Short mmCIF file of C-alpha atoms in Angstrom, two decimals:
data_model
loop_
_atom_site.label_atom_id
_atom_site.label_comp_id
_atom_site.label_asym_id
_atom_site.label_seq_id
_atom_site.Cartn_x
_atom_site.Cartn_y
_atom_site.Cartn_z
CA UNK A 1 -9.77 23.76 8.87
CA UNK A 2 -12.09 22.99 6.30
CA UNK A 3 -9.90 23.51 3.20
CA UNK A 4 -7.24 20.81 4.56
CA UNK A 5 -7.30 18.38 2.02
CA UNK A 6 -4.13 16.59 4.58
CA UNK A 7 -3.67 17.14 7.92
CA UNK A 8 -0.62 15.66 10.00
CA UNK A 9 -0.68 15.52 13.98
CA UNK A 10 2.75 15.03 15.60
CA UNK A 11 3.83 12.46 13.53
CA UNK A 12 7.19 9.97 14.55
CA UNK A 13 9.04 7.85 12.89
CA UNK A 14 12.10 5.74 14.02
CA UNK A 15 14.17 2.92 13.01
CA UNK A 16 15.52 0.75 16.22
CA UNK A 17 18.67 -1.42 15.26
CA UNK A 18 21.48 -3.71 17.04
CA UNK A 19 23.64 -0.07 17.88
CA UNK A 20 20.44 2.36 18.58
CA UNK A 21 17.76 4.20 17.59
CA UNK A 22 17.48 5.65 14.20
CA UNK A 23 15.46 8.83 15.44
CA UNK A 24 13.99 10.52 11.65
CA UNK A 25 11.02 11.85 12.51
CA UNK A 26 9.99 13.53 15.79
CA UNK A 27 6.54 14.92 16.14
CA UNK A 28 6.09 17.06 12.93
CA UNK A 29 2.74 18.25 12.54
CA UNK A 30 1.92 19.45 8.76
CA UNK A 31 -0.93 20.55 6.27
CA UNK A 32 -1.23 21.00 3.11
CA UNK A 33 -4.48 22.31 1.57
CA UNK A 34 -6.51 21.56 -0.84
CA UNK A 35 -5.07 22.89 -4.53
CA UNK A 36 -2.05 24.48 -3.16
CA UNK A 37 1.89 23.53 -3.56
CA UNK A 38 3.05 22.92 -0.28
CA UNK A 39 7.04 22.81 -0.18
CA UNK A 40 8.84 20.35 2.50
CA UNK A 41 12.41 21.91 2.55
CA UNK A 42 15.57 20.78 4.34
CA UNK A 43 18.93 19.35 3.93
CA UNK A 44 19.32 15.51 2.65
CA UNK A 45 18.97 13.25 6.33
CA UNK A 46 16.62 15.88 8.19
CA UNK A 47 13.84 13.01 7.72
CA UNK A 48 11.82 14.30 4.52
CA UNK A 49 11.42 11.63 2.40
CA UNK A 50 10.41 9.18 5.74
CA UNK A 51 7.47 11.87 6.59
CA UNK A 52 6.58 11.27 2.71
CA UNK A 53 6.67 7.48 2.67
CA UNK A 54 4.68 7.60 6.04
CA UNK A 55 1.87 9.68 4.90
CA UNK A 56 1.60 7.13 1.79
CA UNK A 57 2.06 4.17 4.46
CA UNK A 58 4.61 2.95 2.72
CA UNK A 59 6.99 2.29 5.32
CA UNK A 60 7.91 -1.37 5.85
CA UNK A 61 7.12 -2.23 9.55
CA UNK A 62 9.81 -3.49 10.82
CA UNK A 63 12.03 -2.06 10.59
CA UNK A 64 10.47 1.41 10.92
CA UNK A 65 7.97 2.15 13.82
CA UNK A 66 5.71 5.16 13.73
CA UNK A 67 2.57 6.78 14.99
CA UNK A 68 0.67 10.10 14.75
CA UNK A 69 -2.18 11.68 16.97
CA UNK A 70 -3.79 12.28 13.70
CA UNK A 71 -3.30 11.79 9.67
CA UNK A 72 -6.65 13.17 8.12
CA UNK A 73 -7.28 13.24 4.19
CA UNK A 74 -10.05 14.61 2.74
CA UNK A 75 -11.87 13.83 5.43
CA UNK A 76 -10.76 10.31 6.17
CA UNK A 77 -8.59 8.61 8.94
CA UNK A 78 -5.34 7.30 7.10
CA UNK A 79 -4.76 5.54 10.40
CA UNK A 80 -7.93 3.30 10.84
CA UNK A 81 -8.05 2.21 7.11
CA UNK A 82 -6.70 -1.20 6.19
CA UNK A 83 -4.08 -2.23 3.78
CA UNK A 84 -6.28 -3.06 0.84
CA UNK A 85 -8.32 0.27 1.74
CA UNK A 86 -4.75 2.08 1.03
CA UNK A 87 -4.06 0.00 -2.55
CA UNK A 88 -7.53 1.38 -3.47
CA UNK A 89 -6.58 5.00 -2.61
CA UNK A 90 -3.06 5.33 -3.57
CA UNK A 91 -2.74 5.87 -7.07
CA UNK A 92 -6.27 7.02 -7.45
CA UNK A 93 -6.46 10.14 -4.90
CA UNK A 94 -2.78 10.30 -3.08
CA UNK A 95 -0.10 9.35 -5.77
CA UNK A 96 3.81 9.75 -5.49
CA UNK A 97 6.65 10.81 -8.19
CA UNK A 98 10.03 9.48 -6.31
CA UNK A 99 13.29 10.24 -6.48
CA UNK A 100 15.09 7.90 -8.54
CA UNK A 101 12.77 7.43 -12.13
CA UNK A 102 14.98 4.60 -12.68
CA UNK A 103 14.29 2.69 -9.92
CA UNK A 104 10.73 3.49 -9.29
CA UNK A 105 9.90 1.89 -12.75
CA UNK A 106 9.66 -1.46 -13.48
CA UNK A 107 13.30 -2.67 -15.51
CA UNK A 108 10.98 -5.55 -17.17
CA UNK A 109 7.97 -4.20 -18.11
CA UNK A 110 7.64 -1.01 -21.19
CA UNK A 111 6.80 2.24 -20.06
CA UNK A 112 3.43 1.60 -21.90
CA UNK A 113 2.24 -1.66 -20.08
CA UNK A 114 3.54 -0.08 -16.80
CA UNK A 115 1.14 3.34 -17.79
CA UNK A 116 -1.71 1.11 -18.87
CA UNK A 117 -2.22 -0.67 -15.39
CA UNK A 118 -3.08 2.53 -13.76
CA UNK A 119 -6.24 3.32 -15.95
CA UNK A 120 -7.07 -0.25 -16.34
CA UNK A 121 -6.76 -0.38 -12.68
CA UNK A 122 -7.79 3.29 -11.26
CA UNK A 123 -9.87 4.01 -14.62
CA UNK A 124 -11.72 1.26 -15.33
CA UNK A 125 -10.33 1.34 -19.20
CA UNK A 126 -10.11 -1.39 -21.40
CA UNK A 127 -6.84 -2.43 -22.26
CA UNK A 128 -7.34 -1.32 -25.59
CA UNK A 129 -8.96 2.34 -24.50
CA UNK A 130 -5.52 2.19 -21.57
CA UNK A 131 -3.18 2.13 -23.99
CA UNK A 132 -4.71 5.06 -26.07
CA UNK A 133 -5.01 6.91 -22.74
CA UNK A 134 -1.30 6.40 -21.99
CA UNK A 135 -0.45 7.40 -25.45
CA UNK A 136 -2.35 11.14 -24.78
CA UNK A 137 -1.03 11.17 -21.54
CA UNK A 138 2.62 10.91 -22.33
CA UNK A 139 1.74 13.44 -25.33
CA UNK A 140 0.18 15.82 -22.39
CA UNK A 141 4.09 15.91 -20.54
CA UNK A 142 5.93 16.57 -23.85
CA UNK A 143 7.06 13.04 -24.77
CA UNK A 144 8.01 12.56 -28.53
CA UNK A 145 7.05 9.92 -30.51
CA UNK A 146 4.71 8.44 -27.71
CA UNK A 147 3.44 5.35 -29.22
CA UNK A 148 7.10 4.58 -30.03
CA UNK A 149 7.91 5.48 -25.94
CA UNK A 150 5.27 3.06 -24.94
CA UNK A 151 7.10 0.25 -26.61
CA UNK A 152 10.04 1.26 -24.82
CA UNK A 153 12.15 -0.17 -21.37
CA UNK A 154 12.84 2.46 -18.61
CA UNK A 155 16.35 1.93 -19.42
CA UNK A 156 16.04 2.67 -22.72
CA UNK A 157 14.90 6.35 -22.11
CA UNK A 158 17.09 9.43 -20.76
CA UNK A 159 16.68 10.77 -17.36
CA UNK A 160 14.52 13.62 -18.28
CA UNK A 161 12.14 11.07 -20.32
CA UNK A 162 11.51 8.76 -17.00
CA UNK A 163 10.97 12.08 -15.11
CA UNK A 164 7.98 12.94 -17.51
CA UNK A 165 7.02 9.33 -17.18
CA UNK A 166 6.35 9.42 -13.52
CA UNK A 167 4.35 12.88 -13.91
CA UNK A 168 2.61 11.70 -16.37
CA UNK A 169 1.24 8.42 -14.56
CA UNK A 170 1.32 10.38 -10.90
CA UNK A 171 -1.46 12.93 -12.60
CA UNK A 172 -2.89 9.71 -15.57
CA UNK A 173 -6.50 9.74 -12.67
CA UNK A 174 -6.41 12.89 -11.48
CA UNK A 175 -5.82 12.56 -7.90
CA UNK A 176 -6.51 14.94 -5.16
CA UNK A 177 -2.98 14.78 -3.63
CA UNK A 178 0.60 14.26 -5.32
CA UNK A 179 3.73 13.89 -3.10
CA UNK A 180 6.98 14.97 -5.12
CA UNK A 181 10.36 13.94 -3.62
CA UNK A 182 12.81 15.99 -4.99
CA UNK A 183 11.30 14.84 -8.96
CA UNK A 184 14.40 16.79 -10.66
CA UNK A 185 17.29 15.23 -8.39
CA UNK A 186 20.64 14.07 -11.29
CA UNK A 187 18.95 16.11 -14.34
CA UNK A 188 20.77 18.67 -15.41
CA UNK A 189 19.69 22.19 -15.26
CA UNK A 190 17.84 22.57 -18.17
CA UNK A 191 15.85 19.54 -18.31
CA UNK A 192 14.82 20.57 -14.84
CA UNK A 193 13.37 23.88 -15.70
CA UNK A 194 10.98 21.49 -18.34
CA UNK A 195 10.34 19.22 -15.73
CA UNK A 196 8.81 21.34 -12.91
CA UNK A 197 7.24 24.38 -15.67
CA UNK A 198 5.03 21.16 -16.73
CA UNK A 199 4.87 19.92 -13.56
CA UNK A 200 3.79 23.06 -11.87
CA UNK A 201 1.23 23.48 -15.12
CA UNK A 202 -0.41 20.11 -14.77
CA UNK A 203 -0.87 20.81 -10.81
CA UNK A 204 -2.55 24.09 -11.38
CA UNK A 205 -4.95 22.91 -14.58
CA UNK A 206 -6.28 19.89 -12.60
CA UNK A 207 -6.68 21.68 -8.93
CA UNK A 208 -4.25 19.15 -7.49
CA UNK A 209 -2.35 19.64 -4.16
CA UNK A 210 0.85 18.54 -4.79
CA UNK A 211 3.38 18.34 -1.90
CA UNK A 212 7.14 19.43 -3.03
CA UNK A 213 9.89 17.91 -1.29
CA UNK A 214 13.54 20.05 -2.22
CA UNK A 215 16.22 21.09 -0.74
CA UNK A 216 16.33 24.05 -3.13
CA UNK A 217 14.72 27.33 -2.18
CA UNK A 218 15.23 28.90 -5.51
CA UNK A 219 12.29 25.87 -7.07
CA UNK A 220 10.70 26.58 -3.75
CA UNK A 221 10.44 30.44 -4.83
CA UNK A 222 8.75 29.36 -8.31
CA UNK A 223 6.79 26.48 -7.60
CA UNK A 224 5.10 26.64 -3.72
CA UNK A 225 2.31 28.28 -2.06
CA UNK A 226 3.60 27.77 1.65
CA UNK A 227 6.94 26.04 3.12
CA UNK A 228 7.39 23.75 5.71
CA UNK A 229 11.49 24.05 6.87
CA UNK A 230 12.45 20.63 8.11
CA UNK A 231 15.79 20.34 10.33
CA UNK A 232 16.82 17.04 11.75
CA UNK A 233 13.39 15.11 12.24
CA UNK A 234 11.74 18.68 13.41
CA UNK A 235 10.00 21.75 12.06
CA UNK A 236 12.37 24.38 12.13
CA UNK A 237 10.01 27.28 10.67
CA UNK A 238 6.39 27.34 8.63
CA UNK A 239 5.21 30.15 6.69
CA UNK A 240 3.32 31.11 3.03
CA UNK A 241 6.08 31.54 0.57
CA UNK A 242 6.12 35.33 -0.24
CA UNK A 243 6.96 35.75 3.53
CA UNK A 244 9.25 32.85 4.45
CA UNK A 245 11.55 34.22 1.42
CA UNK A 246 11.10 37.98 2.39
CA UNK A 247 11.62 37.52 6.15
CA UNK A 248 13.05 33.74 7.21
CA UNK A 249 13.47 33.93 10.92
CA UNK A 250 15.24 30.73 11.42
CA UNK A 251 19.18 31.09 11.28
CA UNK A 252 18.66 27.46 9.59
CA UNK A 253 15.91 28.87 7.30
CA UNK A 254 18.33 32.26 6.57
CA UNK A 255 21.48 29.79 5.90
CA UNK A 256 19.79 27.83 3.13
CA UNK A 257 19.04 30.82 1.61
CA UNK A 258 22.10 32.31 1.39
CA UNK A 259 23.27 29.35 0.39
CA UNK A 260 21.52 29.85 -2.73
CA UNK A 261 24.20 31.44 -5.94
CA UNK A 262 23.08 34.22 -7.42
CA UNK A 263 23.68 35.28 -11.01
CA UNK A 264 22.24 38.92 -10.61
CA UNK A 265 24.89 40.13 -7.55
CA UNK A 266 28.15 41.05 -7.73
CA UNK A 267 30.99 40.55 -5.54
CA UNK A 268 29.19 38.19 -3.52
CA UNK A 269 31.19 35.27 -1.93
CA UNK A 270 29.52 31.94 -1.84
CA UNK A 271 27.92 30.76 1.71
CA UNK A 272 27.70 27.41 3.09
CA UNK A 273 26.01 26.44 6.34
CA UNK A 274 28.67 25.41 8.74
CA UNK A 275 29.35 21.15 9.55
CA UNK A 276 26.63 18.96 8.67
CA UNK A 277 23.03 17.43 9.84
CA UNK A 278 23.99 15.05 12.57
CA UNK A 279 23.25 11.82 12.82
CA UNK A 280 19.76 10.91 13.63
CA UNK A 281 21.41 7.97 16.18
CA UNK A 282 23.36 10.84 17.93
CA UNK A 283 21.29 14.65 18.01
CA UNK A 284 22.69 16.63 20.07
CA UNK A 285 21.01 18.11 23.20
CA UNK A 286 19.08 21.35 23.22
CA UNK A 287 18.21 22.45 19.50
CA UNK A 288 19.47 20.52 17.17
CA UNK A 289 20.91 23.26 15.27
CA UNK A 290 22.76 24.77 17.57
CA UNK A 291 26.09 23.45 16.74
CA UNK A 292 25.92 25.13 13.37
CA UNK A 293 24.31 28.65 14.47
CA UNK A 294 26.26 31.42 14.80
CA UNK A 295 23.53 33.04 17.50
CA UNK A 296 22.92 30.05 20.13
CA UNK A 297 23.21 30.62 23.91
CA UNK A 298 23.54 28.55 26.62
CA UNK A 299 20.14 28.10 26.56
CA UNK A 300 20.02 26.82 23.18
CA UNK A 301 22.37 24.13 23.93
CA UNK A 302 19.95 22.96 27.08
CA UNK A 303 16.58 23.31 26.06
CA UNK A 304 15.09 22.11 22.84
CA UNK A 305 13.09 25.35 21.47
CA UNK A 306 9.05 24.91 21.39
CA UNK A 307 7.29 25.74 17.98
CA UNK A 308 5.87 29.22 18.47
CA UNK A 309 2.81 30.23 16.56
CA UNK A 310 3.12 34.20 15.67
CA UNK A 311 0.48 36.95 15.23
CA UNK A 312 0.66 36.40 11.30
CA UNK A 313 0.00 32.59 11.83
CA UNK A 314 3.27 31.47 10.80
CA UNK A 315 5.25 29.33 12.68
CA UNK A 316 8.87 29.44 14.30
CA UNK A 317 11.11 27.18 16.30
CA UNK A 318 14.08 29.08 17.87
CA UNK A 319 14.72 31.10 21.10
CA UNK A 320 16.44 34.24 19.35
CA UNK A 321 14.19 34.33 15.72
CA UNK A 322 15.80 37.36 13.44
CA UNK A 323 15.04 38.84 10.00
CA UNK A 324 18.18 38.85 9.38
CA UNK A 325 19.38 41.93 9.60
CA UNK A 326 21.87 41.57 12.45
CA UNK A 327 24.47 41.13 10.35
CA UNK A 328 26.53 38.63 12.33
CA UNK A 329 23.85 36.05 12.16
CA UNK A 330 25.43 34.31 9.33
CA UNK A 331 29.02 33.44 9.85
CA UNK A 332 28.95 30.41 7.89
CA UNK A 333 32.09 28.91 6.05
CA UNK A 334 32.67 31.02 2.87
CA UNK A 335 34.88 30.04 -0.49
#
C-alpha cells in the first residue's frame, strides 16, 4: 500500500553451526506504516531482535544467512543497495535504540562527542553548532545539567540517563523510521514510565514510525497502533491494537495476556504460559506452539498452521482461533 513507509516479504534468517541449524527467523512478512507505532511482541528467543538487526542489515554474514522476497522502505529496495548506501541511510532515515544503553555506547568516548558525530555527520553541523545541538537535544529528553552530561562517560550516568541518551540521538535527524528493542529492559518501573511517555511524545511530534519490540502487552496497550505476535521465528497473530487486546485469537496471543498482573482485580491467581520457547535448533513438528496449548489436536501436532487473513484484515495463525471465551483454553501453570 501506499502509506507503507516498510514493507517485509517472507523474511529468513538462520545461523548454521558445527551441531545444526540455528533456525530464528522463518518467513515473517511485516509492515509498518508510515507515522504509526508498530509493536513486535513475543517471548525472549522467538527471533525479534534478529528480524530487527536484519531490517537494519546489521547482521554479520557469516555467521547468519538470510534473504527476503522483498524489504521495501519508503520506496526503496533495502536489498539492492550497497553497504556504503546503508551507512548513508542508517542514522539519517532508519535509526535504532538497542537493548543494552551500556553497551551500545561507546565506554571511551563522552556522551557529547558520541551525540556530536551524528549532526556533524547526518546534519552537516559544525562541530561547534553539533555540540550546541546535542546540548538542546539532551535538554528535549529531560536530561539535567546537559552541558555537564556531555562531558560525561556512559559509565558515569545511571541506566535511565543512557536510555534518554539513545532516544535522544535515535530522533537528533529526524528520521522516518526508529526500531526500539525492548528500550526499557533492567530500569526499574518508574524510570520506565519516563522513558516510553517521552519516547512515545517525541514519536508522535515528529511523525516518526517507530517500531516497538516488547514482550510486554501492558506498554503494548499504551504505546502501539498495531501488533505483530511473534512465536518461535513465526507470526503467530497480526491485528490493530484496540482489537488484538479486545479479542486475541491466538491461545499464544491470549496466554501473554493473561500473563499480564493486574492491580485493579481481585482474587485473581497469577498465570504463566506453560514450558518454554524451544530451541530454535530443535522446533517441534506441526505448530510450534502446540506443546504449550491447552487446545491442540492431532492435527496441530502434524501440520504447521497457514497464516489466515480474516474479513477484518487481521491476521491469524492457528487451526482452532478463539476469543477466549471457552473457558478451558487457558490451563496454564498458576502460583
Amino acid at each position: 500500500m501506499s502509506d507503507d513507509l516498510l514493507r517485509v516479504r517472507n523474511l529468513k534468517v538462520v545461523f548454521p553451526n558445527p551441531r545444526g541449524v540455528v533456525r530464528a527467523v522463518e518467513g515473517i512478512d511485516l509492515r509498518v506504516r508510515a507515522g504509526e507505532c508498530a509493536a513486535l511482541v513475543g517471548e525472549s528467543g522467538c527471533g525479534k531482535s534478529v528480524t530487527s538487526l536484519a531490517l537494519m542489515k546489521l547482521l554479520n554474514t557469516p555467521p547468519a544467512l538470510w534473504q527476503a522476497d522483498e524489504m521495501m522502505f519508503d520506496g526503496r529496495d533495502l536489498l539492492r543497495l550497497s553497504e556504503e548506501e546503508m551507512l548513508s541511510l542508517r542514522g539519517r532515515e532508519m535509526c535504532m535504540i538497542f537493548q543494552d544503553a551500556l553497551t551500545a555506547l561507546n565506554p571511551v568516548m563522552t556522551v557529547g562527542r558520541q551525540m556530536d558525530e551524528i549532526f556533524i555527520r547526518h546534519g552537516g553541523l559544525s562541530r561547534k553548532q553539533a555540540r550546541r545541538a546535542s546540548v538542546d537535544a539532551l535538554k528535549l529528553v529531560g536530561v539535567p545539567s546537559p552541558e555537564r552530561r556531555c562531558l560525561d562517560y556512559p559509565h558515569q550516568l545511571s541506566g535511565g540517563m543512557r536510555q534518554r541518551v539513545l532516544i535522544a540521538m535515535a530522533f537528533s535527524v529526524h528520521p522516518k523510521l526508529i526500531i526500539a528493542d525492548e528500550p526499557t529492559t533492567a530500569l526499574d518501573v518508574t524510570i520506565q514510565a519516563q522513558v516510553l511517555e517521552i519516547l512515545k511524545t517525541l514519536q508522535r511530534e515528529n511523525g516518526t514510525a517507530l517500531l516497538l519490540i516488547t514482550h510486554d502487552l501492558s506498554v503494548v496497550a499504551h504505546m502501539a497502533d498495531s501488533v505483530h505476535v511473534m512465536y518461535c521465528g513465526k507470526m503467530a497473530e497480526e491485528a490493530d491494537t484496540g482489537t488484538l487486546l479486545r479479542q486475541p485469537l491466538h491461545p499464544y496471543t491470549r496466554g501473554l495476556m493473561a500473563s499480564v498482573p493486574s492491580l485493579g482485580e481481585k482474587h485473581t491467581r497469577f498465570y504463566q504460559i506453560p514450558d518454554h520457547v524451544p530451541s530454535p535448533m530443535h522446533k517441534p513438528e506441526g505448530c510450534f506452539f502446540h506443546p504449550r496449548c491447552a487446545v491442540c489436536t492431532e492435527e496441530c501436532r502434524k501440520k504447521m498452521p497457514p497464516l489466515v487473513t480474516l474479513p477484518d484484515g487481521r491476521t491469524v495463525r492457528c487451526f482452532h482461533p478463539s476469543d477466549g471465551s471457552d473457558s478451558g483454553a487457558l490451563q496454564g501453570k498458576e502460583g
